[in-house]
Coordinates of C-alpha atoms and ligand atoms in Angstrom, one line a residue:
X1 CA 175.3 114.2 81.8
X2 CA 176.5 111.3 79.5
X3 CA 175.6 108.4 81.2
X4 CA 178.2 106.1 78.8
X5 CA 180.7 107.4 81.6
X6 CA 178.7 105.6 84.2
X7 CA 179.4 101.5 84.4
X8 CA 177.1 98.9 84.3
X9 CA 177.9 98.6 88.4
X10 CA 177.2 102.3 88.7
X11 CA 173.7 102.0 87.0
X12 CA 172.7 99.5 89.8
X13 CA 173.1 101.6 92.6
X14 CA 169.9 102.3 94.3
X15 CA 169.8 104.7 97.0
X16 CA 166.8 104.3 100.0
X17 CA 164.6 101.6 99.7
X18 CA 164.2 101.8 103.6
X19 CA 168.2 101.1 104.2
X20 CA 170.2 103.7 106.2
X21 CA 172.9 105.1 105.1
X22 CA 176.0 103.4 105.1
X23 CA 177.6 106.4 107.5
X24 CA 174.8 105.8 110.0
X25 CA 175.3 101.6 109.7
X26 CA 178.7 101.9 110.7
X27 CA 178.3 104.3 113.3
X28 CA 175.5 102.0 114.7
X29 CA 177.5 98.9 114.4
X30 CA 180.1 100.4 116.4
X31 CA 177.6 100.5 118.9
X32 CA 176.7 97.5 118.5
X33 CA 173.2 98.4 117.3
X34 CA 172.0 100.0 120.6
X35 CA 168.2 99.6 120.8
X36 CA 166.9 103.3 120.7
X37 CA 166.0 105.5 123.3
X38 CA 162.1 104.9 124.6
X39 CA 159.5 106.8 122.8
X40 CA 158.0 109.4 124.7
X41 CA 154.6 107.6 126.3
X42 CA 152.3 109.9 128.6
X43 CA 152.4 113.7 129.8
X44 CA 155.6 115.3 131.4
X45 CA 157.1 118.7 132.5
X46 CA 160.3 119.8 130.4
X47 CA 162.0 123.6 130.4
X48 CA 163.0 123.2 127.4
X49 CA 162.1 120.8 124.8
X50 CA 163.7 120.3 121.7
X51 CA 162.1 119.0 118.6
X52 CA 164.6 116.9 116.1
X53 CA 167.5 115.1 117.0
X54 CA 170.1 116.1 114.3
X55 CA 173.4 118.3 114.9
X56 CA 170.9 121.4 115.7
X57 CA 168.8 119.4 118.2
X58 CA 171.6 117.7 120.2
X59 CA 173.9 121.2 119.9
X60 CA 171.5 122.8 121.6
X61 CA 170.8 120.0 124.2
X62 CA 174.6 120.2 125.3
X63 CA 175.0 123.8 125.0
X64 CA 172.0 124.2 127.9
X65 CA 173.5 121.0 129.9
X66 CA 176.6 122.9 129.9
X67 CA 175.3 126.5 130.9
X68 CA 172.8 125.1 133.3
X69 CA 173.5 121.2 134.5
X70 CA 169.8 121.5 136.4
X71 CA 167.9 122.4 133.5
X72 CA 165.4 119.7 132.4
X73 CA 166.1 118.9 129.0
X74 CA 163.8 116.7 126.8
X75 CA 164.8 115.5 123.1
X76 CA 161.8 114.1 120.7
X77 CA 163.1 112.8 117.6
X78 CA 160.9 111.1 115.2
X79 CA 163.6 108.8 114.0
X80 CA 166.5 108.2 115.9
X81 CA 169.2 110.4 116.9
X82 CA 171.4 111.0 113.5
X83 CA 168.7 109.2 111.6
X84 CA 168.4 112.5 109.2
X85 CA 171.1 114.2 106.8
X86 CA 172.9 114.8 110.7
X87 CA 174.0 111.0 110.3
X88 CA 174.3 110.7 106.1
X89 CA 175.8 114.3 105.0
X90 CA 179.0 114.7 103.1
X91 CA 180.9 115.8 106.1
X92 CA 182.5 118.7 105.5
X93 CA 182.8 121.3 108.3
X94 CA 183.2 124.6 106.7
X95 CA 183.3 128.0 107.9
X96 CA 181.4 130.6 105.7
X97 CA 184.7 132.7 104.1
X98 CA 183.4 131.5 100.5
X99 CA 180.2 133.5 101.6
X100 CA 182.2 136.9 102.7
X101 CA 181.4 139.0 100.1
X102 CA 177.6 138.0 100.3
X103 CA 177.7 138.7 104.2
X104 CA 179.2 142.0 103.5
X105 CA 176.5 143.1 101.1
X106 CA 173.7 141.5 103.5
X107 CA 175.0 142.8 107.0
X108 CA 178.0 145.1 106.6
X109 CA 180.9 144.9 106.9
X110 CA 180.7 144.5 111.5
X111 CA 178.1 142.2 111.1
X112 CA 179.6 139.9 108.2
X113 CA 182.9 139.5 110.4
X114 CA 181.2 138.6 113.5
X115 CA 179.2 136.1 111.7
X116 CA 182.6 134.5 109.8
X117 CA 184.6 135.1 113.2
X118 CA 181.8 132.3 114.9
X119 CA 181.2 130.4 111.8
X120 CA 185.1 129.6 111.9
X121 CA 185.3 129.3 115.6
X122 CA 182.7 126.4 115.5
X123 CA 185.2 124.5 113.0
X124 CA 187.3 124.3 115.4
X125 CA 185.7 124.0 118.6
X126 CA 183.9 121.0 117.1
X127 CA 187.3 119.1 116.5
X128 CA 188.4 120.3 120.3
X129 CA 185.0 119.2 121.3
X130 CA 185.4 115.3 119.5
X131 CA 189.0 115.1 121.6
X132 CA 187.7 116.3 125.1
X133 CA 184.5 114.2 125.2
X134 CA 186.2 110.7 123.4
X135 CA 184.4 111.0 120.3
X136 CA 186.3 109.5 117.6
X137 CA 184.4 111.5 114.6
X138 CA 187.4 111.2 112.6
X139 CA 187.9 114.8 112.2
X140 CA 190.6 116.1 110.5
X141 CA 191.7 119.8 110.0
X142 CA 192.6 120.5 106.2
X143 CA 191.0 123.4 104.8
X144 CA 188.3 123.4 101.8
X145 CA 189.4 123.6 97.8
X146 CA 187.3 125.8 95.7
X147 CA 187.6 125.1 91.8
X148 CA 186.0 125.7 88.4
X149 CA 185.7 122.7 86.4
X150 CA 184.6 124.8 83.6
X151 CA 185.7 128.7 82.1
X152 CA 182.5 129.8 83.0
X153 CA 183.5 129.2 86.6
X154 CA 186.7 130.8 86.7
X155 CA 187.4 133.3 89.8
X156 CA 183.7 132.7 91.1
X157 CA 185.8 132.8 94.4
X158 CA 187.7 136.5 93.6
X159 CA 184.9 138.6 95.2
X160 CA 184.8 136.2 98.6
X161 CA 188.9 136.4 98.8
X162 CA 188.5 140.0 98.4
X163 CA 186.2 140.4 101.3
X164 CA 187.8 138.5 103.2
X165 CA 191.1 140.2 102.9
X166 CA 189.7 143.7 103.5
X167 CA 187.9 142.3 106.6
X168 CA 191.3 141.9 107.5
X169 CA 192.3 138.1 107.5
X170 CA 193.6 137.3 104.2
X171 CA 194.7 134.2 105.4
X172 CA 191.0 132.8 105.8
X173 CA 190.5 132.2 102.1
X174 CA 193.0 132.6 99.5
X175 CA 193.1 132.1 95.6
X176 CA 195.3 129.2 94.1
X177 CA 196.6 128.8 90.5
X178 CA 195.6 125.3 88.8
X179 CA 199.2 124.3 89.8
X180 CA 198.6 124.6 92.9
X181 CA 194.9 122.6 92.5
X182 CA 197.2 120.0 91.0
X183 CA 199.2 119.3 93.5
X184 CA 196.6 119.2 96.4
X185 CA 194.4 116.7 94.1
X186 CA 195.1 115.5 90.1
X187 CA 191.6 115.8 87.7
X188 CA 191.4 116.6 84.3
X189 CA 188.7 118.7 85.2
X190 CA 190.2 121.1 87.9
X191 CA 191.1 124.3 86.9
X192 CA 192.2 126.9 89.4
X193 CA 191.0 127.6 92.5
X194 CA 190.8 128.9 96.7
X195 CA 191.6 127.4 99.5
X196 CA 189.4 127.7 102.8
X197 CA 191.6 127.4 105.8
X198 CA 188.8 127.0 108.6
X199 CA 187.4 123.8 106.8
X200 CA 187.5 120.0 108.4
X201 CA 185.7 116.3 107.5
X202 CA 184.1 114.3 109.5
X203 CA 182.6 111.0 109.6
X204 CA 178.8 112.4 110.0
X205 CA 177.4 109.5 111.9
X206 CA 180.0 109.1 114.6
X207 CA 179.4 113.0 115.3
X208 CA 175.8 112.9 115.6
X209 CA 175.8 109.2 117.5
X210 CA 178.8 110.9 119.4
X211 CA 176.9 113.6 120.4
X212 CA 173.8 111.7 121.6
X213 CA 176.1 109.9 123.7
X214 CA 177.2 113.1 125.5
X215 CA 174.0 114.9 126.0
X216 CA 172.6 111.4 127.6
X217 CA 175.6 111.3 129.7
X218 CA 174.6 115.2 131.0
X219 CA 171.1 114.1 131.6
X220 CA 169.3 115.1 128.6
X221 CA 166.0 113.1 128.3
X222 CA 165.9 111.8 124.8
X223 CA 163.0 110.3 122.9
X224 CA 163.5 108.7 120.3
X225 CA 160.3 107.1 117.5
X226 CA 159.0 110.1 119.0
X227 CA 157.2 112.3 116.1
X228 CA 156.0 115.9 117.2
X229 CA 152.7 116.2 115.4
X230 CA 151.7 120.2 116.8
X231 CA 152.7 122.6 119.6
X232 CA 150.0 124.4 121.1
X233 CA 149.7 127.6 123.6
X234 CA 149.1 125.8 126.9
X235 CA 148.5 127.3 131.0
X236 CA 151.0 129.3 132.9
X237 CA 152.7 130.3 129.5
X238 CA 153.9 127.1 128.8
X239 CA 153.8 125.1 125.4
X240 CA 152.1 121.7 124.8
X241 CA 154.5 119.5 122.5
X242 CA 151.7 116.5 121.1
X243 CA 153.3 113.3 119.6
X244 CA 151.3 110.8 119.1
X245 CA 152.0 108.9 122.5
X246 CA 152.1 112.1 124.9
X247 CA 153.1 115.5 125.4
X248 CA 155.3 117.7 127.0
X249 CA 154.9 120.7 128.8
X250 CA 157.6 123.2 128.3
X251 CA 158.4 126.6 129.2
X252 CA 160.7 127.4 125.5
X253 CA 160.5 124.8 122.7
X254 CA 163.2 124.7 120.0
X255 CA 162.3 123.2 116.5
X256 CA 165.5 121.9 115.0
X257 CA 163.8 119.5 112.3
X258 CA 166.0 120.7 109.0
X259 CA 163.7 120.5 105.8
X260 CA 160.9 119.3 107.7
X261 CA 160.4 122.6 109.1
X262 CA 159.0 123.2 105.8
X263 CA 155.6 121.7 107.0
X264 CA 155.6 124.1 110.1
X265 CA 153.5 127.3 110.1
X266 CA 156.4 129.3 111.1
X267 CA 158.9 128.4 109.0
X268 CA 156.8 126.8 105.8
X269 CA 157.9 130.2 103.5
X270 CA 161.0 130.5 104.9
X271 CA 162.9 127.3 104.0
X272 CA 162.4 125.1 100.6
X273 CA 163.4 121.5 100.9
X274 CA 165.6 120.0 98.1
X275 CA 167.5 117.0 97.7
X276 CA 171.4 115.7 97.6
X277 CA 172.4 112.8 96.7
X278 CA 175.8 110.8 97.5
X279 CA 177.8 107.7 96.5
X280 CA 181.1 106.5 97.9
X281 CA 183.7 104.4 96.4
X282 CA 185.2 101.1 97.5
X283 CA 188.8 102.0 99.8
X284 CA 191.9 102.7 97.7
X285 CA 193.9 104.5 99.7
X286 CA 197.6 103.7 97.5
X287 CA 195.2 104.1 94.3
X288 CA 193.7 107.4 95.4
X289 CA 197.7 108.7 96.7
X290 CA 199.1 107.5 93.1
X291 CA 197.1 108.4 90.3
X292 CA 195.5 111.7 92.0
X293 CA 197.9 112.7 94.6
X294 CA 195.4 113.2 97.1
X295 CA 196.6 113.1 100.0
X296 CA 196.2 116.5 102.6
X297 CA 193.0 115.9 103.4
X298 CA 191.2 118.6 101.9
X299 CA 187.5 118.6 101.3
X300 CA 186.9 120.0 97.5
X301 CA 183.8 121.5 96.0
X302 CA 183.2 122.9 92.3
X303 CA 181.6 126.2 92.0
X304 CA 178.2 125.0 90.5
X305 CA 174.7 125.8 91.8
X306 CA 174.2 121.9 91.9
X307 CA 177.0 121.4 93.7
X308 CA 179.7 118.4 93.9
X309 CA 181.5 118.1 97.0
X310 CA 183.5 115.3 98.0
X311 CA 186.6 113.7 100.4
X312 CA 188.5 111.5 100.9
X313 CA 187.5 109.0 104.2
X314 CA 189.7 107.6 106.8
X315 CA 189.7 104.7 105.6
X316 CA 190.5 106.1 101.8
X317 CA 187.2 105.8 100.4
X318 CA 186.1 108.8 97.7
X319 CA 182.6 110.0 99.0
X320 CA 181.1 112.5 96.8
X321 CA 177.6 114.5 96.8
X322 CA 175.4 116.5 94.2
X323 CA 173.2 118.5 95.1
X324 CA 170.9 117.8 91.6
X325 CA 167.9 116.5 93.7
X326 CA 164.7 117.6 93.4
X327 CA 162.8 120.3 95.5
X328 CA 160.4 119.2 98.0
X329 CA 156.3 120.2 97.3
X330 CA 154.3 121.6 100.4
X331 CA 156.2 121.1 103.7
X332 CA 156.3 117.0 102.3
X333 CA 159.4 115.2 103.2
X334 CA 158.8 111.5 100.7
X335 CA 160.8 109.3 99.1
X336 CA 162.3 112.0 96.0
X337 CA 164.7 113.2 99.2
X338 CA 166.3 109.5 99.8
X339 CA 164.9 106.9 96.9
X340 CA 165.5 109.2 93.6
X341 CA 168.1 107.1 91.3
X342 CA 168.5 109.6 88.9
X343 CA 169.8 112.1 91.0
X344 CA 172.0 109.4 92.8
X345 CA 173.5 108.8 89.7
X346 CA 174.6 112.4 89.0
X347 CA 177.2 112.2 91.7
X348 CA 178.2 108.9 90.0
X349 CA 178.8 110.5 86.9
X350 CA 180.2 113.4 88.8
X351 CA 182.6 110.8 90.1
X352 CA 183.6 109.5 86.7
X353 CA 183.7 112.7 84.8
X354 CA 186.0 114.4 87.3
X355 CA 188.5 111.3 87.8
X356 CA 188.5 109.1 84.3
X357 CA 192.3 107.9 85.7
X358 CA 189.9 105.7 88.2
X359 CA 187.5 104.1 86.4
X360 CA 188.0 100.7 87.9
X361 CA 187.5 102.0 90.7
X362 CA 183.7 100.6 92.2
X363 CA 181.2 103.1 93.7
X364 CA 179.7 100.8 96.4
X365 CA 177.3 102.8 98.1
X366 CA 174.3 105.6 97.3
X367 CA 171.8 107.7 99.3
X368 CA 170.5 110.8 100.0
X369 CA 168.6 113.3 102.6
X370 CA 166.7 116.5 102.2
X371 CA 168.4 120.0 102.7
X372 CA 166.5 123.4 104.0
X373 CA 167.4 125.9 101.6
X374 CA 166.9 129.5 103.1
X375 CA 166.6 132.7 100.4
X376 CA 169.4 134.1 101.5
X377 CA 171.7 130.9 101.5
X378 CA 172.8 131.3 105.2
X379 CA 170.7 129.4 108.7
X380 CA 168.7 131.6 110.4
X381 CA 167.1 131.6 114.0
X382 CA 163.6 133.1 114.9
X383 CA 160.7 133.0 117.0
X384 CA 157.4 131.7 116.9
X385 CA 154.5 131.7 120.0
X386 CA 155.3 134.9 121.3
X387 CA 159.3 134.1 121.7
X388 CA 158.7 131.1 123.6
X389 CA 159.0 128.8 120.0
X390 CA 162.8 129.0 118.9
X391 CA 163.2 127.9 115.1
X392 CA 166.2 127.2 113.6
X393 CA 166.6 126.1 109.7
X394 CA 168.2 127.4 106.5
X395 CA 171.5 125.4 106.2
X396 CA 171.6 125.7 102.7
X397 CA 173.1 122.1 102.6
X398 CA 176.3 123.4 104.7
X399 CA 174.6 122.9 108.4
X400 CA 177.5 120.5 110.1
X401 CA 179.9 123.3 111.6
X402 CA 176.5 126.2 111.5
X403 CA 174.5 123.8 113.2
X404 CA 177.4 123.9 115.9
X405 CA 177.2 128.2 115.9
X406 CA 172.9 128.0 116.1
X407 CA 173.2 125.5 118.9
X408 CA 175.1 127.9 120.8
X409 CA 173.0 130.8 120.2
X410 CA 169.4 128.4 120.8
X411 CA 170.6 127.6 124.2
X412 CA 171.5 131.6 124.9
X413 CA 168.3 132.4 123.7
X414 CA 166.6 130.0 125.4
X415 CA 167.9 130.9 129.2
X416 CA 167.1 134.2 127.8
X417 CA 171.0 135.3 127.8
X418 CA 171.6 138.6 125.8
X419 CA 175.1 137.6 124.3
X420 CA 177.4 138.5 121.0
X421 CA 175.9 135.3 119.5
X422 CA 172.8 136.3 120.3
X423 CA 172.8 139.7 118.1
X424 CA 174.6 138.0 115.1
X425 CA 172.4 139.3 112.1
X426 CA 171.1 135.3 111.5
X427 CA 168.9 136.2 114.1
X428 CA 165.9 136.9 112.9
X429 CA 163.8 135.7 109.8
X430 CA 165.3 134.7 106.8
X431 CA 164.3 137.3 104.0
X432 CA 163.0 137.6 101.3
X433 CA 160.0 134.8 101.9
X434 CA 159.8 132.1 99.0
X435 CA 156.5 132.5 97.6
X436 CA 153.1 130.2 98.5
X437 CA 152.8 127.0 97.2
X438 CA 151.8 125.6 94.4
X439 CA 154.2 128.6 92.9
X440 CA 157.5 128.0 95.1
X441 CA 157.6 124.1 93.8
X442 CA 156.9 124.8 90.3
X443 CA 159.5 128.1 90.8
X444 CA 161.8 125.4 91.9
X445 CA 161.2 123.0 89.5
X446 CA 162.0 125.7 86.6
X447 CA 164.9 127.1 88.3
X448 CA 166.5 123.5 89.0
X449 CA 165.9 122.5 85.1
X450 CA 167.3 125.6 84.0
X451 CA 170.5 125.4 86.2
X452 CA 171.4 121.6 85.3
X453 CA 170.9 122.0 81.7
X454 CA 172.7 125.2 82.1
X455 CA 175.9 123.8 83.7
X456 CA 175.9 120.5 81.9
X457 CA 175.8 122.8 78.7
X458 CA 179.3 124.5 80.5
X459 CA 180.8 121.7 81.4
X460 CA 180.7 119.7 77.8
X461 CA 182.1 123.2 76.7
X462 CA 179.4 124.3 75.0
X463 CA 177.1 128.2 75.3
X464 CA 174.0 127.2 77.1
X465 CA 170.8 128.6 75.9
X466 CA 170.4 132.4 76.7
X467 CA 166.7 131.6 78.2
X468 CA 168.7 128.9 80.5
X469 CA 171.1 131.7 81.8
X470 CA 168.1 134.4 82.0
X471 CA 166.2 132.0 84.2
X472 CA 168.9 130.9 86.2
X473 CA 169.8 134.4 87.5
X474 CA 165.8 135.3 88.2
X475 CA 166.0 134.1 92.0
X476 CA 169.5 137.0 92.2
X477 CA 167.1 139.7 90.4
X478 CA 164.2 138.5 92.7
X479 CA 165.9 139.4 95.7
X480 CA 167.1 135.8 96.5
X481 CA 170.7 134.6 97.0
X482 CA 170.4 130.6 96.4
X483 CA 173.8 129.3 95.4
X484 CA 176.3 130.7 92.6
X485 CA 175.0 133.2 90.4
X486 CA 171.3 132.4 90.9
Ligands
FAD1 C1 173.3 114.1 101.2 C2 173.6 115.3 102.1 C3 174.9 115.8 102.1 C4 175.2 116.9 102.9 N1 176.5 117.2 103.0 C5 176.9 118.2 103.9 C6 178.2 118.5 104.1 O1 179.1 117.9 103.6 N2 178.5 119.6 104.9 C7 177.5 120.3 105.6 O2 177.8 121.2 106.3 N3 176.2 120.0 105.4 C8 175.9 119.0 104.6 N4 174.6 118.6 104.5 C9 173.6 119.3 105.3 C10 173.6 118.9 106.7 O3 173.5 117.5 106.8 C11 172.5 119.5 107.5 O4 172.5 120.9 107.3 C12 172.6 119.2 109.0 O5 172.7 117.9 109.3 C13 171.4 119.8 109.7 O6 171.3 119.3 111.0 P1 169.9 119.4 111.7 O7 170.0 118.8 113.1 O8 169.3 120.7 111.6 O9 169.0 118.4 110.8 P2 168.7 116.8 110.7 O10 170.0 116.1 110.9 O11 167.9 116.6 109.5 O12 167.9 116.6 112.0 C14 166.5 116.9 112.1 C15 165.8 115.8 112.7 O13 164.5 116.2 113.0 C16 163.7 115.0 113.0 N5 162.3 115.4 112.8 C17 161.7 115.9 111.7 N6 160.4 116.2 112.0 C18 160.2 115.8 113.3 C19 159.0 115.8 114.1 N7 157.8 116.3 113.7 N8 159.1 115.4 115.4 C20 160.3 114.9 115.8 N9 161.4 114.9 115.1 C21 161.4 115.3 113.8 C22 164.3 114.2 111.8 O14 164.0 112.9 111.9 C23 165.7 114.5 111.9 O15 166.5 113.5 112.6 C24 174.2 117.5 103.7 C25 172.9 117.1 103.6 C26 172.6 116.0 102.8 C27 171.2 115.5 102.7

């Protein structure tokens, strides 16, 4: 990274320092800056109770409303609803067709197509879903760009069109010439490419504060400043859900807390926390038309292992992520997922380096949220207490429309409904487990060094290190599968 791209504006941004993000501000301001729900205060009786109250949570919670209107639903979030990376994500609703070849390898060539037939169907149903409950997410329907930025990225996509062609829908993902990535969107940078057809935007925050409206409006109970601190075996074969002010009793408890699942028993191997950092430009909708051409709507990502993924917003702003942050130590969720500058300011550079034509063009706006990385790249759902604990993490930093497919299968599983969904190969543990701390933070550590040296060395067009390359592809010899050839 050479930070003489970034301006003297860019080197002020600070991201965190106890502000939301600026998704989440809006959203709230549109509500006029409700006051949240009450914290949960005393004992109560619940069938199900859901822990977290992010896309996974509140899917989950509408999903049993809408099976089962009588069922008593309660929702303990430690925050508020959206308050996590539900409410500050880069908003991209993608299906999992850049994943098909992968899929294939893991689950065949049955399981991968069930998995990318419901991965797809939950774009969609999410954008049918905003129109018939009044939820102006701004969603918008335009596919997902793949490109290289550099030669050493060329045709990472060639396997995953492959796959999806011989699973018999070439249309899902298809390969473009740098022509073609020219026309959808002008950098300097962009070489050639795919397109993704089942992939949307949203603004996050008006999802998540959308959905929160909806469940309350089916009678979901909703606690919010309510943090879960354990969940015990309790009589009758129920489970005791202690916050700090109460407990519930419940018959099935879901834990839907993202990354912070990394500091429950079930899941703390399972998941690694690591952080992605946005910023978000000032609106210049003509600007952004003129000198890039950018207008269909399509979401783009590069083909690194820190990825940069970015849109443009409704109200023509460019908002663009990285996901350089750092990886999380011991189930610990601090201030290196929302305060770290440094990593903020490799999307800012990201943003410079990919569009010089812009450069008077002011980022306004930084911040940043933990993701849940899984070993195999993909969201998984298992069971804890003897089946009656559902767990749900592993978004890999690409949980807005997979968070819509696991909220679907946690209800089934939770009225105990044997269904398709419900026999998708994400159910059940993600494998291989990441190895016991201190050694899966200081593996992390290594591997994240290795890879950003490694593709900074690519992009300034220079042959990184052999060691860098060796150690970046350890996690694929290891059994892992964490992002683009590592
Ligand atoms: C900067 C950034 C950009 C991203 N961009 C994209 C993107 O463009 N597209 C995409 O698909 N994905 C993206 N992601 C990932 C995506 O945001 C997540 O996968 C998704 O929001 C997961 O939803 P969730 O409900 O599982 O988690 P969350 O939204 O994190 O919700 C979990 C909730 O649990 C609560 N919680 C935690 N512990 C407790 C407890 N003990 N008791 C009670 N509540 C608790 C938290 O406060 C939180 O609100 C991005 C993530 C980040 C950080």
């Amino acid at each position: 990274m050479d930070a003489r791209l970034l301006s003297a504006d860019d080197l002020r941004l600070r991201p965190g320092r106890g502000e939301r993000a600026p998704w989440l501000r809006e959203a709230l301001a549109d509500e006029a800056d409700p006051t949240p729900a009450p914290a949960l205060a005393g004992t109560t009786d619940a069938d199900i109770a859901i822990i977290g109250g992010g896309y996974t949570g509140l899917w989950t919670a509408f999903q049993l409303l809408r099976r089962d209107p009588g069922r008593r639903v309660i929702v303990l979030e430690a925050d508020i609803c959206g308050g996590g990376p539900s409410g500050r994500n880069g908003g991209f609703v993608n299906s999992w067709w850049d994943e098909a070849s992968g899929l294939v390898a893991a689950f065949g060539a049955e399981g991968a197509r069930a998995c990318l037939e419901e991965a797809a169907a939950s774009v969609h149903d999410i954008g049918s879903w905003c129109d018939r409950h009044g939820v102006d997410a701004h969603y918008r329907l335009s596919g997902m760009l793949l490109v290289a930025t550099t030669a050493a990225h060329d045709g990472r996509w060639a396997e995953d069109v492959r796959a999806a062609a011989a699973l018999g829908d070439a249309g899902a993902y298809g390969a473009l010439g740098a022509a073609d990535v020219a026309e959808r969107c002008r950098s300097p940078r962009f070489r050639a490419g795919a397109l993704m057809r089942d992939g949307a935007t949203v603004h996050p925050a008006r999802l998540a504060r959308g959905l929160r409206r909806v469940c309350l409006e089916l009678g979901a109970r909703i606690h919010e400043g309510t943090r879960v601190i354990r969940v015990r075996d309790g009589r009758g074969g129920r489970l005791r859900v202690v916050t700090s002010g109460g407990e519930v009793r419940a018959r099935r408890v879901v834990l839907a807390v993202n990354a912070w699942a990394t500091g429950w028993a079930p899941a703390r191997n399972r998941v690694l926390a690591w952080g992605s950092y946005m910023v978000r430009s000032e609106p210049a909708p003509d600007l952004i038309a003129s000198e890039l051409g950018w207008t269909g709507g399509e979401s783009i990502v590069d083909a690194r292992f820190s990825v940069h993924y970015l849109h443009v917003t409704r109200d023509g702003r460019i908002a663009i992520g990285a996901g350089g942050g750092r990886p999380g130590f011991d189930g610990r969720i601090g201030p290196n997922f929302t305060d770290d500058v440094a990593a903020a300011r490799r999307a800012a550079f990201a943003f410079r380096w990919l569009f010089p034509q812009l450069r008077e063009l002011r980022l306004t706006d930084a911040w940043g949220g933990p993701i849940d990385v899984s070993p195999d790249h993909l969201p998984h759902v298992w069971s804890a207490h003897g089946g009656r604990m559902l767990v749900a993490a592993g978004f890999s930093g690409n949980g807005v429309a997979p968070s819509h497919l696991l909220g679907r299968i946690l209800a089934a599983r939770a009225l105990d409904s044997d269904e398709p969904i419900t026999r998708l190969p994400i159910v059940g543990r993600p494998r291989p487990a990441f190895p016991p701390e201190p050694f899966r933070y200081v593996g992390a550590r290594v591997l994240r060094e290795a890879m950003i040296r490694r593709e900074d060395a690519e992009e300034a067009g220079r042959t990184p290190h052999r060691l860098l390359r060796e150690v970046s592809r350890l996690p694929r010899r290891l059994g892992y599968h964490l992002g683009p050839d590592s």
